[in-house]
Short mmCIF file of C-alpha atoms in Angstrom, two decimals:
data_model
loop_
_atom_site.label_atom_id
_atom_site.label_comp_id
_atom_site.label_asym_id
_atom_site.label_seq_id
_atom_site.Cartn_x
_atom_site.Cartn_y
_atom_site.Cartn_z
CA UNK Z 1 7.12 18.87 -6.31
CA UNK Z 2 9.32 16.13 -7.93
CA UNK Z 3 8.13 12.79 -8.99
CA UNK Z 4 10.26 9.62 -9.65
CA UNK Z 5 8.75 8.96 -13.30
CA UNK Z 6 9.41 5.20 -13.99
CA UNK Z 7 8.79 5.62 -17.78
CA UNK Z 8 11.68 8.09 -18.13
CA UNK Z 9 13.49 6.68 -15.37
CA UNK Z 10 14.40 10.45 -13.71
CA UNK Z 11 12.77 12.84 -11.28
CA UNK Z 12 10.33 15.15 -12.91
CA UNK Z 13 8.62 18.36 -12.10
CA UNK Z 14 4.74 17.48 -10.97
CA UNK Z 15 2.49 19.42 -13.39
CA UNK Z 16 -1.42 18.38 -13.62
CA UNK Z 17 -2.66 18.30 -16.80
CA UNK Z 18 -5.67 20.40 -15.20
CA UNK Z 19 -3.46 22.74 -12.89
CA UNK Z 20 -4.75 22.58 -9.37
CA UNK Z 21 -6.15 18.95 -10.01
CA UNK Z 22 -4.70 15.45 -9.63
CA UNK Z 23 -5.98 12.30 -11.50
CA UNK Z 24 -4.59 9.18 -9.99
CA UNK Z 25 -5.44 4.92 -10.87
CA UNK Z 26 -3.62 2.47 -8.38
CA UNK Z 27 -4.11 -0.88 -9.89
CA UNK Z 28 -5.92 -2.63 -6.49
CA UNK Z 29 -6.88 -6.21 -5.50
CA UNK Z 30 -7.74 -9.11 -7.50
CA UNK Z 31 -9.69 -10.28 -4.69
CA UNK Z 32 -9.65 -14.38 -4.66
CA UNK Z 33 -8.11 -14.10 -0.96
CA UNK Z 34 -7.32 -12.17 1.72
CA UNK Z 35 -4.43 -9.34 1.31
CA UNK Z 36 -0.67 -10.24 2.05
CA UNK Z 37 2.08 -8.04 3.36
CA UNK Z 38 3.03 -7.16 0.09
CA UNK Z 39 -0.46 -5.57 -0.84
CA UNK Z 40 -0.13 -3.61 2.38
CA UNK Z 41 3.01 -2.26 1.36
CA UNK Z 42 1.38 -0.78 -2.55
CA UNK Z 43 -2.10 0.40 -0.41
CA UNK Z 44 0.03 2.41 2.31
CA UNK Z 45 2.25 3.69 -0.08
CA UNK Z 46 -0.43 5.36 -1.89
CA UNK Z 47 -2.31 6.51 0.43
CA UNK Z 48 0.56 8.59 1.50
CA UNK Z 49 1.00 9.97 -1.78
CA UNK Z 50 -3.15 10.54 -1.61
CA UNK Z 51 -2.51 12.35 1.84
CA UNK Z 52 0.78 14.41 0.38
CA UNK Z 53 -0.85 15.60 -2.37
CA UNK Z 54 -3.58 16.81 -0.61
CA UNK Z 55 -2.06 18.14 2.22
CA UNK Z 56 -0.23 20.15 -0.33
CA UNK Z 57 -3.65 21.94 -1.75
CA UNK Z 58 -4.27 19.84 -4.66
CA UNK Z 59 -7.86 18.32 -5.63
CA UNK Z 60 -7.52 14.81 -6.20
CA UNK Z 61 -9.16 11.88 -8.19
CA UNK Z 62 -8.10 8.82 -6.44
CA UNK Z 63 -9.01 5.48 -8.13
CA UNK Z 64 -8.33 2.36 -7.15
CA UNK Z 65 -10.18 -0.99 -9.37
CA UNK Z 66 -10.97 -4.33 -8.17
CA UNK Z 67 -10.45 -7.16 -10.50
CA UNK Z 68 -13.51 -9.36 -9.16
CA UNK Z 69 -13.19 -11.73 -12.37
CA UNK Z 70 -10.74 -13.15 -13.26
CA UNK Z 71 -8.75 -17.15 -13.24
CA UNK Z 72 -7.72 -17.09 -9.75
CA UNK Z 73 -10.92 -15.97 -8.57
CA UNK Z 74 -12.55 -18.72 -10.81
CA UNK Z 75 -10.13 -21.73 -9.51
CA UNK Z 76 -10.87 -20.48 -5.83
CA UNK Z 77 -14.53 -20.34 -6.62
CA UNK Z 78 -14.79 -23.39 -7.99
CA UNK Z 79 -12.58 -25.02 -4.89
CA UNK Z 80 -14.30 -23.51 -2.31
CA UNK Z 81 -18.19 -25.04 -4.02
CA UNK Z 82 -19.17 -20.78 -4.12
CA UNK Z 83 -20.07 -18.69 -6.74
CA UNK Z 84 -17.69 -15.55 -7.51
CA UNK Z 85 -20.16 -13.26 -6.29
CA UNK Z 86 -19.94 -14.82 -2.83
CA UNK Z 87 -16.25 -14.98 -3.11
CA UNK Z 88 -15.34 -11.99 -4.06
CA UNK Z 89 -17.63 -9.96 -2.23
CA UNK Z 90 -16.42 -11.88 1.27
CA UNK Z 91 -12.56 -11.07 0.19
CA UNK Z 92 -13.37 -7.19 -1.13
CA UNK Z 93 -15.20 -6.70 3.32
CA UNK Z 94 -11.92 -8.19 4.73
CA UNK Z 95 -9.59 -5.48 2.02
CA UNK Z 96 -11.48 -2.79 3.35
CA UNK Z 97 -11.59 -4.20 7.25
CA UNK Z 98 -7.21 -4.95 6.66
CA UNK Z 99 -6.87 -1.17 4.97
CA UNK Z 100 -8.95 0.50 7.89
CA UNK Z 101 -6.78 -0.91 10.43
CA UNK Z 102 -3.84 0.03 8.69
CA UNK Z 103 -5.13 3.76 8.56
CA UNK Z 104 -5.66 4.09 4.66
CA UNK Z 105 -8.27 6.05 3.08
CA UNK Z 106 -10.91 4.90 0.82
CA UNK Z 107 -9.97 5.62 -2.87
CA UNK Z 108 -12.81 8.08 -4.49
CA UNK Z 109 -13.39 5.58 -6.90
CA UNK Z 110 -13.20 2.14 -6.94
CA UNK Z 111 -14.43 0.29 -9.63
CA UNK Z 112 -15.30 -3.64 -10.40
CA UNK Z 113 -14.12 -5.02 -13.74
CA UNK Z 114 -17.35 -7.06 -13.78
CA UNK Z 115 -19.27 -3.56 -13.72
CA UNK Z 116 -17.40 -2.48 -17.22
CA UNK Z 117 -17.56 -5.34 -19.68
CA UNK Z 118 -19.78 -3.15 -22.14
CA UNK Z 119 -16.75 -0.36 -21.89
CA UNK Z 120 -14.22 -3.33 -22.18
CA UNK Z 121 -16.01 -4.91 -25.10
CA UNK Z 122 -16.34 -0.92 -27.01
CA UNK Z 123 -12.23 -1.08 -26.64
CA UNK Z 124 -11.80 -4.50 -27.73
CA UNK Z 125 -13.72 -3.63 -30.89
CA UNK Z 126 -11.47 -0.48 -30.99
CA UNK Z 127 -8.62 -2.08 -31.14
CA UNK Z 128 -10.06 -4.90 -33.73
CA UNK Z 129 -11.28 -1.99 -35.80
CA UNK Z 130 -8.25 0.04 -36.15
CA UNK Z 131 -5.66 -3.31 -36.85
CA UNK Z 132 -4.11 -3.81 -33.12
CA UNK Z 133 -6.28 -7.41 -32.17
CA UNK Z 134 -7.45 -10.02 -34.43
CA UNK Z 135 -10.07 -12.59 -33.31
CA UNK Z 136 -8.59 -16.01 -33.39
CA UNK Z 137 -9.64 -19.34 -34.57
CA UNK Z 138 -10.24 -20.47 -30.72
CA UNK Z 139 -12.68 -17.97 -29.98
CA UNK Z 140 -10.32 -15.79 -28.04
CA UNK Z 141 -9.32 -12.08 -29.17
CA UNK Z 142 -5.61 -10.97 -28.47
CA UNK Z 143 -3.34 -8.12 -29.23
CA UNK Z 144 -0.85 -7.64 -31.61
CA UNK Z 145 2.18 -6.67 -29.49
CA UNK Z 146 4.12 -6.28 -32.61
CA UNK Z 147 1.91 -3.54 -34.24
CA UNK Z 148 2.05 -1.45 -31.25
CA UNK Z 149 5.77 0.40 -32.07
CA UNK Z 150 6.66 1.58 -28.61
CA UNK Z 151 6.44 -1.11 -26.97
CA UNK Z 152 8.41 -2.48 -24.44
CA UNK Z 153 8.82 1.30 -23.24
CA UNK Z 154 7.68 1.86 -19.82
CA UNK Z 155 10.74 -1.09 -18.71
CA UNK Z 156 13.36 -0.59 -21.28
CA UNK Z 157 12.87 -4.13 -23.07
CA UNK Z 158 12.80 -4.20 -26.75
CA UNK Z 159 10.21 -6.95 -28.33
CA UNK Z 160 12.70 -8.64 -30.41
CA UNK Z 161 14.78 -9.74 -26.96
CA UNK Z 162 11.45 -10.99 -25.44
CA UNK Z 163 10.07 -12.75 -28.58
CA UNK Z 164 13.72 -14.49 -28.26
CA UNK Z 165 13.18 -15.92 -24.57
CA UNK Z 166 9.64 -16.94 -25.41
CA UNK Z 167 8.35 -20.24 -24.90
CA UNK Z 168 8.18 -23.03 -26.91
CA UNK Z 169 4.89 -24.36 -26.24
CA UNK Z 170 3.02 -21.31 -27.65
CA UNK Z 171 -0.27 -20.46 -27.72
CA UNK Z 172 -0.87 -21.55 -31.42
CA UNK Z 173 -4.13 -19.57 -31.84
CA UNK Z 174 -1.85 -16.50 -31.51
CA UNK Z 175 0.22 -14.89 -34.87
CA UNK Z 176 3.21 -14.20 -32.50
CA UNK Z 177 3.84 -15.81 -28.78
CA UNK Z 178 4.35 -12.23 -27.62
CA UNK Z 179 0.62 -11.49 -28.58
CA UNK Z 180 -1.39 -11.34 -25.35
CA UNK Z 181 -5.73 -12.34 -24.56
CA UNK Z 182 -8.23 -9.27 -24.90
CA UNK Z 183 -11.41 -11.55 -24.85
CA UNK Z 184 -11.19 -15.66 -23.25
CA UNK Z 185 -13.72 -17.43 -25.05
CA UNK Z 186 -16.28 -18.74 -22.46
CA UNK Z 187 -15.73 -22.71 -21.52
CA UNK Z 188 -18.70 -24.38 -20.27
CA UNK Z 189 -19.44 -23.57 -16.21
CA UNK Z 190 -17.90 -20.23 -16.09
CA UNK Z 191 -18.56 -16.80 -15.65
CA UNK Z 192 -18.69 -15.10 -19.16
CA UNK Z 193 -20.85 -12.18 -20.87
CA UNK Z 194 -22.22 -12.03 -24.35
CA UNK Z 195 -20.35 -10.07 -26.50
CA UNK Z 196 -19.13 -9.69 -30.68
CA UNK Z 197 -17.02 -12.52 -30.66
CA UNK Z 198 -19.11 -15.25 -28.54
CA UNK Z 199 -19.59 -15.46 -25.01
CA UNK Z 200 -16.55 -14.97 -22.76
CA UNK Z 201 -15.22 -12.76 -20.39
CA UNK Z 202 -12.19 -10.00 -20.31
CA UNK Z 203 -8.08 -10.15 -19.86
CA UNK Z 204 -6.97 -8.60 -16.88
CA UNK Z 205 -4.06 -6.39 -18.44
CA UNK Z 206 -7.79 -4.79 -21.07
CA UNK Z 207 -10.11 -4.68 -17.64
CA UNK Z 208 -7.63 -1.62 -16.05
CA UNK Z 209 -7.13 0.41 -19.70
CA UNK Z 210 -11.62 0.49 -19.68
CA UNK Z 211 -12.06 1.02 -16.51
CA UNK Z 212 -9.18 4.22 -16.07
CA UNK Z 213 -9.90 6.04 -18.95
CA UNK Z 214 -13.90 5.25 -18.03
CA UNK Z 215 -13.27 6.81 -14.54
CA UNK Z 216 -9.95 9.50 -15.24
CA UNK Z 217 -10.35 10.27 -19.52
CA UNK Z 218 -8.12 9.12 -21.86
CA UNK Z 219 -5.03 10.43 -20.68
CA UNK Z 220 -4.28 11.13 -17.14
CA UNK Z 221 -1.75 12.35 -14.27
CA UNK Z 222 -0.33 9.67 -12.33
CA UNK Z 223 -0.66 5.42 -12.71
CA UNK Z 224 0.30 3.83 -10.01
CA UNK Z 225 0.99 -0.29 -8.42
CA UNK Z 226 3.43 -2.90 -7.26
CA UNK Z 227 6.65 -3.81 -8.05
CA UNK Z 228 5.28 -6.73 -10.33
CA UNK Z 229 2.92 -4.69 -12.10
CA UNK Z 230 5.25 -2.81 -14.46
CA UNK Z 231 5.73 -5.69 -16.55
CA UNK Z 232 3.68 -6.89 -18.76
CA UNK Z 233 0.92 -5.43 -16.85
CA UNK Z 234 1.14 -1.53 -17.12
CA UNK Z 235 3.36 -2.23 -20.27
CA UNK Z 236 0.11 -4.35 -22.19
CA UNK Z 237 -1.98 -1.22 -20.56
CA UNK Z 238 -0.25 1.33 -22.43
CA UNK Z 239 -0.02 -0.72 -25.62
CA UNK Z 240 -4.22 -0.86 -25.36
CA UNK Z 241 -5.07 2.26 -24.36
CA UNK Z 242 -3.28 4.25 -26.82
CA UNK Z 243 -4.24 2.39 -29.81
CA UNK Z 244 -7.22 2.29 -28.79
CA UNK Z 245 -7.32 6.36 -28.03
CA UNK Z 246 -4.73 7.51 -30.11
CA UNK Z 247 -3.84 9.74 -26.81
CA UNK Z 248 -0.95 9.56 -24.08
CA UNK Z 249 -2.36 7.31 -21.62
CA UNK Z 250 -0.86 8.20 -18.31
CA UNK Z 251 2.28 11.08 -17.87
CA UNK Z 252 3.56 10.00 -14.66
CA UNK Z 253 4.40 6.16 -13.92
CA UNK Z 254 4.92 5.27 -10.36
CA UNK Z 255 6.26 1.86 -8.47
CA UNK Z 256 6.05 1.25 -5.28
CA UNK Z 257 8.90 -1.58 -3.54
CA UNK Z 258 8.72 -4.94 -3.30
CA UNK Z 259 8.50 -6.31 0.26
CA UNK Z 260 10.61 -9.30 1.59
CA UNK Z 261 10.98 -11.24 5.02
CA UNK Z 262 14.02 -12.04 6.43
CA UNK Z 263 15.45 -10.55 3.32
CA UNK Z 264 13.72 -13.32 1.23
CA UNK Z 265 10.94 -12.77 -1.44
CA UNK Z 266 7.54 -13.71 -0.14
CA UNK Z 267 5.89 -16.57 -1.05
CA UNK Z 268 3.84 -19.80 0.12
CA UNK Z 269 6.13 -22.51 -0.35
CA UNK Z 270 9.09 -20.83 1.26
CA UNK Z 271 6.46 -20.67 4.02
CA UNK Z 272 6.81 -16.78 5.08
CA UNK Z 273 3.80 -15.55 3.40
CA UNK Z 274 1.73 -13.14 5.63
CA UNK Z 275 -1.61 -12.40 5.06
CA UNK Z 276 -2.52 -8.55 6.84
CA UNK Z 277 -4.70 -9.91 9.14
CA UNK Z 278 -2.54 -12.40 10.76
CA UNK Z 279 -0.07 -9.42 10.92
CA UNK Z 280 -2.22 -7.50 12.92
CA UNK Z 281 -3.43 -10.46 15.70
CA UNK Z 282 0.26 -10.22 16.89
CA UNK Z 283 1.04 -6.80 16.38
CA UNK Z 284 0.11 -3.19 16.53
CA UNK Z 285 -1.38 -1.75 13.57
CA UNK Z 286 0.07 1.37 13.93
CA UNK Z 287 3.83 -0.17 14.06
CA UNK Z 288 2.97 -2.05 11.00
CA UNK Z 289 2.60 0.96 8.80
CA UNK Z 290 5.45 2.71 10.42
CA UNK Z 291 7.50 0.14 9.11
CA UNK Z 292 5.87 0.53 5.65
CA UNK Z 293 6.23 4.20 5.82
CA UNK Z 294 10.22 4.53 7.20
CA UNK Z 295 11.15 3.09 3.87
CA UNK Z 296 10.87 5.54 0.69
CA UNK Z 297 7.75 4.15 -1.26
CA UNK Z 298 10.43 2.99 -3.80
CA UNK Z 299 13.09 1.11 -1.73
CA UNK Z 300 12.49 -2.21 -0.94
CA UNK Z 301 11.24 -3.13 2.68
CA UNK Z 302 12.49 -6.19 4.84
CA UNK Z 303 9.85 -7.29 7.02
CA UNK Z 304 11.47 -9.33 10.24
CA UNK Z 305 11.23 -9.57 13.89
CA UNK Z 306 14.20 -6.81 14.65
CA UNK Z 307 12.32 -4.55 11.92
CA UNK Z 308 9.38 -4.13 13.77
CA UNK Z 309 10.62 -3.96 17.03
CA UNK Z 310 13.06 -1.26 15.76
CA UNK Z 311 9.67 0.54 14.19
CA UNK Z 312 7.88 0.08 18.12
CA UNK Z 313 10.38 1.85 19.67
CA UNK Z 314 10.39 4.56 16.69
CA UNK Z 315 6.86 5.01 17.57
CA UNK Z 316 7.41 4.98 21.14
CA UNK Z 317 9.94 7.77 21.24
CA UNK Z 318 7.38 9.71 19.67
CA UNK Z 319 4.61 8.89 21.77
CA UNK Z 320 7.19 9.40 24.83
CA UNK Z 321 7.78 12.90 24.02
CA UNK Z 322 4.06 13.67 23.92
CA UNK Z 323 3.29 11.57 27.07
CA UNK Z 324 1.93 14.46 29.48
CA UNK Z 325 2.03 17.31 26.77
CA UNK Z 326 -0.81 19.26 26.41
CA UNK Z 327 -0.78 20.09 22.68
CA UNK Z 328 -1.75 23.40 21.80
CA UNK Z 329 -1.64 25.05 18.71
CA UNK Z 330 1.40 28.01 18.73
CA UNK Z 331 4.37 29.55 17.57
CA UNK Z 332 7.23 27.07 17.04
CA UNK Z 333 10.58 28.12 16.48
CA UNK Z 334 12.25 26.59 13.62
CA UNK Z 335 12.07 25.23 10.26
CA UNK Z 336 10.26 22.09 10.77
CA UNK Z 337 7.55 22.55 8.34
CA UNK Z 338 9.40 23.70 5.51
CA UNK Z 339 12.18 20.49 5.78
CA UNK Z 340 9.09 18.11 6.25
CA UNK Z 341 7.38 19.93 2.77
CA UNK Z 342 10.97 19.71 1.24
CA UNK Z 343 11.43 16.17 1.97
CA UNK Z 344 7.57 15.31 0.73
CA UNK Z 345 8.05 17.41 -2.34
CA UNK Z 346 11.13 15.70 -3.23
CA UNK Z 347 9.50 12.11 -4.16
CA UNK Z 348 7.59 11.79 -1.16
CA UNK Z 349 10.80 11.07 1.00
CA UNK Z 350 9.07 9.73 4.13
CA UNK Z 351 12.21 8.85 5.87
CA UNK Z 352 13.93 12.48 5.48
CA UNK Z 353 10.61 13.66 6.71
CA UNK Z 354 10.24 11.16 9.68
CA UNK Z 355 14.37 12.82 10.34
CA UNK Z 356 12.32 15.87 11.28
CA UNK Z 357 9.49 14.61 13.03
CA UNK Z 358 12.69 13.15 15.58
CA UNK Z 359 14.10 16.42 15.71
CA UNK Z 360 10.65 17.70 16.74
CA UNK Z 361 10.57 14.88 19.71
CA UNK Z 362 13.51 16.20 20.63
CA UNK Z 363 12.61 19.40 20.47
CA UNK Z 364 9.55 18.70 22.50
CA UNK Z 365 11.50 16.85 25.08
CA UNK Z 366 14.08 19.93 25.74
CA UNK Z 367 11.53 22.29 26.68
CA UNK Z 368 9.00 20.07 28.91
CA UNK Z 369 9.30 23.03 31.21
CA UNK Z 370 7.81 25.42 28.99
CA UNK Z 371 4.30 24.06 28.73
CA UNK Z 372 3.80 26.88 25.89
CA UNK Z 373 6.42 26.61 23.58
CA UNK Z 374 6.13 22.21 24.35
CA UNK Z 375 2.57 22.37 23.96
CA UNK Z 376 2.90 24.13 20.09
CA UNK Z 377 6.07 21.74 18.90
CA UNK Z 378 3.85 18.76 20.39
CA UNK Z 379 1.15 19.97 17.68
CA UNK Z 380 3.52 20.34 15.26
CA UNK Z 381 4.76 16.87 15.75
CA UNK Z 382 1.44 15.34 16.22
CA UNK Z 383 0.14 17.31 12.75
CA UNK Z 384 3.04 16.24 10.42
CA UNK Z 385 2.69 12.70 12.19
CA UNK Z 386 -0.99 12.74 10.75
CA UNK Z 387 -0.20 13.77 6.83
CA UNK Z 388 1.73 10.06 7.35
CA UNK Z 389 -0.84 8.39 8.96
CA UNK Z 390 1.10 8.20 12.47
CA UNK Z 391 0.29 9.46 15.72
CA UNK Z 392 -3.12 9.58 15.55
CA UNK Z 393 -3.91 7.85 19.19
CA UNK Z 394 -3.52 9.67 22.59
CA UNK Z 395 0.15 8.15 23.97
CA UNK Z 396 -1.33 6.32 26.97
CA UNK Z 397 -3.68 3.71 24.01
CA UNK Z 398 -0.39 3.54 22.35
CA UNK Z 399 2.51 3.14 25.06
CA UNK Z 400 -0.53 1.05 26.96
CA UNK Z 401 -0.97 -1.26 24.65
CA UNK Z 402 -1.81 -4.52 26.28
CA UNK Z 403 0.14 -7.19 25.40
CA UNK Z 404 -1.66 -10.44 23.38
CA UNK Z 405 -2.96 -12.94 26.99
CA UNK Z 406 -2.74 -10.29 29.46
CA UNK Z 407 -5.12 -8.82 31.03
CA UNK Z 408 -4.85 -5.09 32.58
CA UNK Z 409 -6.66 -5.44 35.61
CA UNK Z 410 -3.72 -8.06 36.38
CA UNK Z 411 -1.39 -5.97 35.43
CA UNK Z 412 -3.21 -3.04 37.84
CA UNK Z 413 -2.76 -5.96 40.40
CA UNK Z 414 0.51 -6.94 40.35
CA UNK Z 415 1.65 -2.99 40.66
CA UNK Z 416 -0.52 -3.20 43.74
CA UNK Z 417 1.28 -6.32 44.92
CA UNK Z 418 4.44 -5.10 43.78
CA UNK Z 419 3.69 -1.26 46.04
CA UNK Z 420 2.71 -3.63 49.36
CA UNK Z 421 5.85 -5.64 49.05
CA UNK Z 422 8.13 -2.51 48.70
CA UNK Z 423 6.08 -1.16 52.01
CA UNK Z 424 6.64 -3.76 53.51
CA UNK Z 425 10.58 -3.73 52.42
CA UNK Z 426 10.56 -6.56 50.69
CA UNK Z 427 12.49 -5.68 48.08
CA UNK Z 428 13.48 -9.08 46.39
CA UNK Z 429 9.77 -9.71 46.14
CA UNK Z 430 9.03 -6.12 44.63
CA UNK Z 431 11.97 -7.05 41.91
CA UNK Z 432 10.71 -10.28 41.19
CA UNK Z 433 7.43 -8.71 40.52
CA UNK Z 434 8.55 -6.34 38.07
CA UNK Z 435 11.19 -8.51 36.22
CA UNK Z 436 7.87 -10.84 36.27
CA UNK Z 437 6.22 -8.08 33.90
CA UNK Z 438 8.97 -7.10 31.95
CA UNK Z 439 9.49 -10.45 30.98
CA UNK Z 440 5.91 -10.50 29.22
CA UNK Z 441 6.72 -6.78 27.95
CA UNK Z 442 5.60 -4.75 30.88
CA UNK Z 443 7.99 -1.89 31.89
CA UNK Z 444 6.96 0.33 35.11
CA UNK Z 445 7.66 3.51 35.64
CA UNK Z 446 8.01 4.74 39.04
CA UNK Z 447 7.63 8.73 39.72
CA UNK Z 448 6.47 10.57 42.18
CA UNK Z 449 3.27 10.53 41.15
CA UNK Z 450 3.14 7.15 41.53
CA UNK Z 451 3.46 3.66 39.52
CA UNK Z 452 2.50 3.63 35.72
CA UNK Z 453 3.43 1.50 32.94
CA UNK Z 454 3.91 1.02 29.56
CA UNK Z 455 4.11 -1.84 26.85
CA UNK Z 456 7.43 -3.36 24.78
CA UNK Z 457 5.68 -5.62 22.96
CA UNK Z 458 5.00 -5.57 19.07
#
């Protein structure tokens, strides 16, 4: 197995430090409101690398943190007249109601930031103790960017070209403006904890370095995020952790893609920024992360109309070709496994593997009169469908879905209508019916068997 590394910037062979065993942090949530489309994107991404690596017989630590402290969620808080507790705890039931519709798996772990300030505060001190923070004259404890030599690493940037493009209007409690907070010093009505240098509460780049090496050791297999995360984030987590260890913190670095819409970076006041769940009241979960999953977890992903009607009828030529299948574990004739481990194994190239999941449909398709040899590719298409998450409901839910304001008895009704007026030869009247329902994305399908049908919509 290969791994993009983003630290070396190259493909690398995967070796566990522990052979056998996986040890994985995916920096999560900071949950002060509900998750967007780009969230989506980083949580499906890793959970198919959690599903890939498993599949492929390793044992796996997955962790995934919570920042439930931190300014956002203090601003919101404050806004909304709740405390944090209330806030975050509302915003952490809708994560995990968004990532169970989207089909991804619990992490093994997932810690709260507010659940390790005594492991924060022991590296804080660490870091005081061995040169790498100072306390300041405000109350607040920062780093010392400058004594930590490689940084600047993990995205190619040297200090002395950021210290250059700093701002003016500097923090002047800090020795050097690229020095970043440890420790805020508390200010009267917030959250805060005792601790060494006054009451206060943690940074959010120290909260992921305690809580990791708390949950994985001090050095570990594979860090993952978002796109935005590499810098300074992951870059001020390195910096930390191995001053404060005197260890390797993490071997492999991984990145997922950003996510756009209509080829334009998300955000609120362009006005096309999507939270998950109003995603999902207009469309099918299930088409949602096939779009996420089409792309490699590295490329970026345009999110627009065409995009996920392209990614329906993806799905629906899948579902097509095991409409009436009855899949039965068997013998299949050729190579589809090994190209779909190949393509995994070779960054986790979803979109080489989804190339032979098509061939399988095909595959499937050609030999509908062999109910044997149809029956065993339709289980081999429906298993490598589930290591992605896909293809996981029968194909009459899926190609059935009902769209948004229609009901399906009416639907059952209008067929009826539509079979009387084609009795009766009126055939305008049985055309207008079913132009009627393809309008509202309805397509029938006549057969001998009789009238069914089966959804267009999103």
């Amino acid at each position: 197995m290969q791994i993009y590394n983003t630290l070396t910037r190259q493909k690398e062979v995967f070796a566990p430090i522990d052979a056998g065993n996986v040890r994985m942090y995916v920096c999560g949530m900071t949950v002060y409101d509900y998750c967007h489309l780009g969230h989506a994107r980083m949580l499906v991404a890793f959970d198919v690398i959690t599903r890939w690596l498993r599949t492929s017989g390793y044992g796996l630590t997955y962790v995934r943190n919570i920042t439930d402290v931190d300014d956002k969620i203090l601003v919101r808080a404050r806004d909304n007249d709740e405390s944090i507790e209330a806030l975050t705890g509302r915003m952490i039931d809708a994560m995990h109601e968004d990532e169970r519709r989207l089909g991804v798996l619990p992490p093994d772990q997932e810690p709260r930031a507010t659940a390790h300030i005594d492991d924060i505060i022991v590296m804080i001190r660490t870091l005081i103790e061995r040169g790498y923070a100072y306390h300041a004259d405000n109350g607040d404890v920062f780093y010392r960017v400058r004594r930590f030599e490689q940084y600047g690493a993990l995205n190619n940037r040297n200090p002395d070209d950021m210290r250059s493009g700093a701002r003016v209007d500097i923090d002047q409690a800090k020795e050097d403006p690229l020095d970043f907070v440890l420790w805020k010093s508390a200010i009267p009505g917030e959250a805060s904890w005792p601790s060494p240098w006054g009451a206060g509460r943690p940074g959010w780049h120290i909260e992921c370095s305690a809580m990791s090496t708390c949950c994985l050791g001090n050095t570990f297999d594979i860090h993952g995020g978002g796109p935005d995360l590499a810098f300074p984030h992951h870059e001020n987590e390195i910096a930390q952790s191995e001053a404060a260890t005197g260890q390797k913190y993490v071997n492999t670095w991984m990145h997922a893609g950003a996510l756009r819409v209509d080829n334009e970076k998300m955000s609120k006041s362009l006005g096309n920024f999507f939270t998950v769940r109003d995603v999902l009241k207009e469309h099918d979960p299930e088409v949602v992360r096939y779009l996420l999953v089409a792309s490699h977890y590295r490329s970026a992903i345009n999110y627009a109309p065409d995009t996920l009607k392209d990614a329906r009828r993806s799905l629906e030529r899948f579902y097509n070709a095991l409409e009436g299948v009855k899949v039965v574990k068997g013998a299949v004739s050729g190579d589809f496994n090994t190209r779909f481990t190949q393509a995994m194994n070779d960054d986790f190239n979803t979109p080489e593997a989804l190339a032979v999941m098509f061939e399988l449909a095909r595959e499937v398709n050609r030999h509908r009169d062999d109910a044997t040899q149809a029956g065993a590719l339709a289980f081999e298409l429906v298993r490598l469908g589930n290591i992605l998450g896909l293809l996981e409901r029968s194909p009459d839910d899926f190609l059935q879905g009902v769209p948004s304001g229609i009901d399906d008895k009416y639907i059952a009704g209008q067929i009826e209508a539509r079979n009387a007026a084609r009795r009766a030869r009126d055939f305008a009247e049985a055309d207008r019916i079913r132009d009627a329902l393809a309008a509202k994305g309805i397509i029938l399908k006549d057969s001998r068997e009789g009238t069914t049908w089966v959804s267009e919509t999103l």
